[in-house]
mmCIF file of C-alpha atoms in Angstrom:
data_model
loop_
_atom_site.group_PDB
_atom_site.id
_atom_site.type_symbol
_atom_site.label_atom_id
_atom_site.label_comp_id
_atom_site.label_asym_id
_atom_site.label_seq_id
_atom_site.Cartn_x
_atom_site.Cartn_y
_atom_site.Cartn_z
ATOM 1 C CA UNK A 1 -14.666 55.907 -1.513
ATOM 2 C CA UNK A 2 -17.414 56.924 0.821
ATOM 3 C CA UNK A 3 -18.165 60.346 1.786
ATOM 4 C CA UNK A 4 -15.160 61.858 4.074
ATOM 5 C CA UNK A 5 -18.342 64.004 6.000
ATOM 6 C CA UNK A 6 -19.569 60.359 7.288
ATOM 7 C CA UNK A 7 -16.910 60.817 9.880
ATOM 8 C CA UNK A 8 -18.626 63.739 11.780
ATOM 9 C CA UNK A 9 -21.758 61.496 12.745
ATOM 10 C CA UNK A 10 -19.548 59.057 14.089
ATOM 11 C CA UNK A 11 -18.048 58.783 17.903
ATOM 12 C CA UNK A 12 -14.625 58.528 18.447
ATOM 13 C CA UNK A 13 -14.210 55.134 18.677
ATOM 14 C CA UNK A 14 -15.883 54.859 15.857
ATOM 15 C CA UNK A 15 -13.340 56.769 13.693
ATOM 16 C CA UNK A 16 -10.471 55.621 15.532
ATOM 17 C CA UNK A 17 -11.980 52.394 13.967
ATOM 18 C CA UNK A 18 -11.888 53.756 10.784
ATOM 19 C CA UNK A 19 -8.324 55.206 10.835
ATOM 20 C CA UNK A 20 -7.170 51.383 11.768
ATOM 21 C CA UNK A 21 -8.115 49.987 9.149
ATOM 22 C CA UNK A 22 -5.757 49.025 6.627
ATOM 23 C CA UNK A 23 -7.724 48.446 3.589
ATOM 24 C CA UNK A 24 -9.482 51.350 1.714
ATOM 25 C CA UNK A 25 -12.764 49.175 1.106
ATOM 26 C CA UNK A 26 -13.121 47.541 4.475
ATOM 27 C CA UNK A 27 -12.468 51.329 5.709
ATOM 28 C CA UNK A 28 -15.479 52.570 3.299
ATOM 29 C CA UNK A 29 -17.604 49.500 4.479
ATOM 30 C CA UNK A 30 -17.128 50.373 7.795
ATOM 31 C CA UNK A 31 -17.883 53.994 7.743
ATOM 32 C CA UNK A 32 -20.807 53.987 5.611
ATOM 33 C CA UNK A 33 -22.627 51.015 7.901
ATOM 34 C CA UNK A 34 -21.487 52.970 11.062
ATOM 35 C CA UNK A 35 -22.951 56.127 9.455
ATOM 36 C CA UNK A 36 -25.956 54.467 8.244
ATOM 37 C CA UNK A 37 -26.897 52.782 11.170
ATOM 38 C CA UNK A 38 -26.695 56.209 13.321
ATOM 39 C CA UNK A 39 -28.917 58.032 10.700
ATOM 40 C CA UNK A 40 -31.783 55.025 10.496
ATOM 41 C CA UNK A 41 -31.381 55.018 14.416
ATOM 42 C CA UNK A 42 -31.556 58.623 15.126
ATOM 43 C CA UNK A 43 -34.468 58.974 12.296
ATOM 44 C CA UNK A 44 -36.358 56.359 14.366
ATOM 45 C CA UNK A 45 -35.295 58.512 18.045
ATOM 46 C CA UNK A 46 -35.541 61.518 16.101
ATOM 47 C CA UNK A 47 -32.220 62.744 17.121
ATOM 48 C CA UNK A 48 -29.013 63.425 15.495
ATOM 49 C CA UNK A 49 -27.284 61.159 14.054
ATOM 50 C CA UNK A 50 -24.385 61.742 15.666
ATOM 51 C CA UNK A 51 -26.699 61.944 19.104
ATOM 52 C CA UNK A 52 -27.333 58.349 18.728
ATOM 53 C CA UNK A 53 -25.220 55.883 21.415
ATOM 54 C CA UNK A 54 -23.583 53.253 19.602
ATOM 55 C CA UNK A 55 -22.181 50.066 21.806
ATOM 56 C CA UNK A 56 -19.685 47.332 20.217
ATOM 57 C CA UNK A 57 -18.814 45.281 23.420
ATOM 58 C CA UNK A 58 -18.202 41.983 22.394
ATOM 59 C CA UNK A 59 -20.542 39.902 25.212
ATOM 60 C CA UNK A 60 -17.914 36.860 24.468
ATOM 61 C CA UNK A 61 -14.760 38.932 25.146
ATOM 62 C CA UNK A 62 -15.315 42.672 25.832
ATOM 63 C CA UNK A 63 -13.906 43.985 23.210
ATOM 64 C CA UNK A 64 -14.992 46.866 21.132
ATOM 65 C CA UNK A 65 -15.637 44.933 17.672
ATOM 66 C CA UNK A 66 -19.562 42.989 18.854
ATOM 67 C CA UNK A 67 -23.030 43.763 17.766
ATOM 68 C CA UNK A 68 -23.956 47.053 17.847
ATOM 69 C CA UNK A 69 -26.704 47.801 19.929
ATOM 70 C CA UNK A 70 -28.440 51.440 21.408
ATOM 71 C CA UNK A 71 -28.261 51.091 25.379
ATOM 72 C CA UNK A 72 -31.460 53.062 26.924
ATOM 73 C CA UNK A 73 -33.286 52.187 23.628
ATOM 74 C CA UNK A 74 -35.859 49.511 22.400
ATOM 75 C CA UNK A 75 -34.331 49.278 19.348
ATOM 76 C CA UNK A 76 -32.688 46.720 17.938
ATOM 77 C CA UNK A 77 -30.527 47.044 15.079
ATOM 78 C CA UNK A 78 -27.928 45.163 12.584
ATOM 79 C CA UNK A 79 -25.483 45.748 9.748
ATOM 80 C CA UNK A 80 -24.280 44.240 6.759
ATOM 81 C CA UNK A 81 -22.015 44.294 3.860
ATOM 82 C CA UNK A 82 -20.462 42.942 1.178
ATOM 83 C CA UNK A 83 -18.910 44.261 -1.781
ATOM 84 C CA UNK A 84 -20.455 47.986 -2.130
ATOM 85 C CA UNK A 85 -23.787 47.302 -0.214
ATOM 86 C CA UNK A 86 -24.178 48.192 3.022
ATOM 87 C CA UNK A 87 -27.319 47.348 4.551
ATOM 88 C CA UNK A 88 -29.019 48.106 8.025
ATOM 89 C CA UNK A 89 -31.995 46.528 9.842
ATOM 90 C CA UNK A 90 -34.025 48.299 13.177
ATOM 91 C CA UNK A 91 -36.318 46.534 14.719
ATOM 92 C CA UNK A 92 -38.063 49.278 17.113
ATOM 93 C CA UNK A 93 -39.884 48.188 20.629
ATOM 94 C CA UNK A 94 -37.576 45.568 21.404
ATOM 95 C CA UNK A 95 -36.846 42.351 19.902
ATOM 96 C CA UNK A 96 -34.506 40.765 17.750
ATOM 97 C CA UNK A 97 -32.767 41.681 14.278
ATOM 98 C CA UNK A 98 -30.154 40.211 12.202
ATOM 99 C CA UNK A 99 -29.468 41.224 8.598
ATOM 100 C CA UNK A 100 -27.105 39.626 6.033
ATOM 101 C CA UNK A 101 -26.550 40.332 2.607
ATOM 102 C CA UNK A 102 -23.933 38.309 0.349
ATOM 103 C CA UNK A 103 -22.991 38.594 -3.074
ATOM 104 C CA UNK A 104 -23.223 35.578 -5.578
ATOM 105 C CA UNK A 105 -20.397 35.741 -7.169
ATOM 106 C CA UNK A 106 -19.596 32.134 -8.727
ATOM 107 C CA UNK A 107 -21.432 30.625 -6.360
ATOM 108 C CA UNK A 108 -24.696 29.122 -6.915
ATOM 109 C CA UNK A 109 -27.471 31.027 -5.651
ATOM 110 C CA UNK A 110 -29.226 28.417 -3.302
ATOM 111 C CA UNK A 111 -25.600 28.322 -1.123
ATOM 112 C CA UNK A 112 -25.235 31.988 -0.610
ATOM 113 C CA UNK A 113 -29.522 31.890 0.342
ATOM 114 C CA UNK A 114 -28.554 28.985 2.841
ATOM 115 C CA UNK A 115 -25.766 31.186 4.086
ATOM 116 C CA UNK A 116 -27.587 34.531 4.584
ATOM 117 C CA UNK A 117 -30.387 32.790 6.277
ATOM 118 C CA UNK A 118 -27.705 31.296 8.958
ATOM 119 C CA UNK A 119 -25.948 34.732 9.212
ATOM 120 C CA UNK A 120 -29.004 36.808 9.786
ATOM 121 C CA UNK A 121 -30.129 33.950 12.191
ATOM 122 C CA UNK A 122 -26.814 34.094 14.162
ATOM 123 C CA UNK A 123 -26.709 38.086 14.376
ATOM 124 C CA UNK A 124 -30.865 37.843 15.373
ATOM 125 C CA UNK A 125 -29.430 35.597 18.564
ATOM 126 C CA UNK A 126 -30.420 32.266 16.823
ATOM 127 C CA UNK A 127 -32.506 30.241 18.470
ATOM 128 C CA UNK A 128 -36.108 29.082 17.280
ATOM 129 C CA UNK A 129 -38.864 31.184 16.535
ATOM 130 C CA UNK A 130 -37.270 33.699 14.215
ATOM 131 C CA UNK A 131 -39.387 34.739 10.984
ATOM 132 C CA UNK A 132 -37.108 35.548 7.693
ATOM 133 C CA UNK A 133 -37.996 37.629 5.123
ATOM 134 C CA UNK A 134 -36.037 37.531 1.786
ATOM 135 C CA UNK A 135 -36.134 40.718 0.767
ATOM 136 C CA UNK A 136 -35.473 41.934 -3.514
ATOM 137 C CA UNK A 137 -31.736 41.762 -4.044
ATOM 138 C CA UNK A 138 -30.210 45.159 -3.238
ATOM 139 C CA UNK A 139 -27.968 45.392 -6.171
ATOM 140 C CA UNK A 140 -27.528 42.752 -8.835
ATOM 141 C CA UNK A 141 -25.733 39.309 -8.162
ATOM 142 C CA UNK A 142 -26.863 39.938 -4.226
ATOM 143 C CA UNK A 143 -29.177 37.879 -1.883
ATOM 144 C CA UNK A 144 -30.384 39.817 1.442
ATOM 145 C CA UNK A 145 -32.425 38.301 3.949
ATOM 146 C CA UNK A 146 -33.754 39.495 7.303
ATOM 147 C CA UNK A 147 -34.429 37.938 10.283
ATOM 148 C CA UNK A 148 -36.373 38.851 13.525
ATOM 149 C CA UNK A 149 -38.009 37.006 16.475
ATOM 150 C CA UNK A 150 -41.727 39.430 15.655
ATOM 151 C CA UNK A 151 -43.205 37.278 12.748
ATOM 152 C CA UNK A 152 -45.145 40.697 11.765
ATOM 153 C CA UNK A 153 -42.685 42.855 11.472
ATOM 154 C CA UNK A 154 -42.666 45.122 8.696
ATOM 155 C CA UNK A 155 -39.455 45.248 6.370
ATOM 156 C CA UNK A 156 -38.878 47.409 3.948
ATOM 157 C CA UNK A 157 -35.580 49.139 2.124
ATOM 158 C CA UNK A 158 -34.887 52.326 2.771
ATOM 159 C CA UNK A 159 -32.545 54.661 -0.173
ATOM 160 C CA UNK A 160 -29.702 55.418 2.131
ATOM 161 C CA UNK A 161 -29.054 58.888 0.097
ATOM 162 C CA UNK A 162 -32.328 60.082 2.372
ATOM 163 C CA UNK A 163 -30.878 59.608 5.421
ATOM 164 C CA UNK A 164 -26.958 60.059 4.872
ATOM 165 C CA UNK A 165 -26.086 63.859 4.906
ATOM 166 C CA UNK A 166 -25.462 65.813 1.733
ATOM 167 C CA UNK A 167 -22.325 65.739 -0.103
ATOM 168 C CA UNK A 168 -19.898 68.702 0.268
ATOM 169 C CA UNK A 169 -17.336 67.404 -2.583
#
């Protein structure tokens, strides 16, 4: 389960997001991306995590469940999971970012690379001109691959224990 603390960098939609949902692992996912995201972002503003402005309008339908993205900001930003990896992409002085990491599972290993390049593609804005970068597999039996419309960008992986804030348990 992920660290209860998480919550307090989070807004309140944010953990009224958390409280909905049902399932204990989509419930982790959730709050550890959310947290992560607001202590890469803040790191890069240096603020607080919990400082950071987080928006999740939908630009198809308005809801509260899009692309997170840091009005007032030029930085761009995106979040993945699956299974117990969480990863998060910035992209600072504009531009675009899309992350997605997958794990293998039984499936062979050139499908799930096909589908993280269209994922991180689609949450980069799609469209041509976007450089990927397949990045060392964050945990075993993972692919992860990056995408951004600045062919120089640097990518690297970040430990998330440096950024997240201590345990108290």
């Amino acid at each position: 389960m992920a660290h209860v603390g998480l919550l307090d960098v989070l807004d309140q939609r944010e953990r009224q997001r958390v409280h909905r949902t049902v399932a204990e692992a989509d419930r982790a996912r959730f709050l550890l991306g959310a947290a992560l995201l607001r202590s890469v972002a803040g790191s890069m503003l240096d603020l607080p995590a919990e400082a950071v402005t987080v928006d999740r309008t939908c630009s198809h339908c308005g809801r509260w469940h899009g692309r997170p993205t840091l009005p007032g900001t030029a930085l761009d930003m995106s979040v993945s999971h699956s299974g117990t990896v969480v990863a998060v992409a910035a992209l600072p002085g504009g531009g675009r970012v899309g992350i997605d990491v997958e794990r293998t599972g039984d499936r062979l290993v050139p499908e799930v690379v096909a589908w993280t390049i269209a994922e991180a593609q689609f949450k980069a804005g799609g469209g041509s001109g976007l450089t990927l970068h397949r990045l060392p597999p964050p945990a075993p039996r993972h692919v992860l691959t990056v995408a951004t419309d600045r062919a120089a960008a640097t990518v690297e992986v970040v430990d998330a224990t440096t950024l997240l804030p201590p345990s108290t348990s």
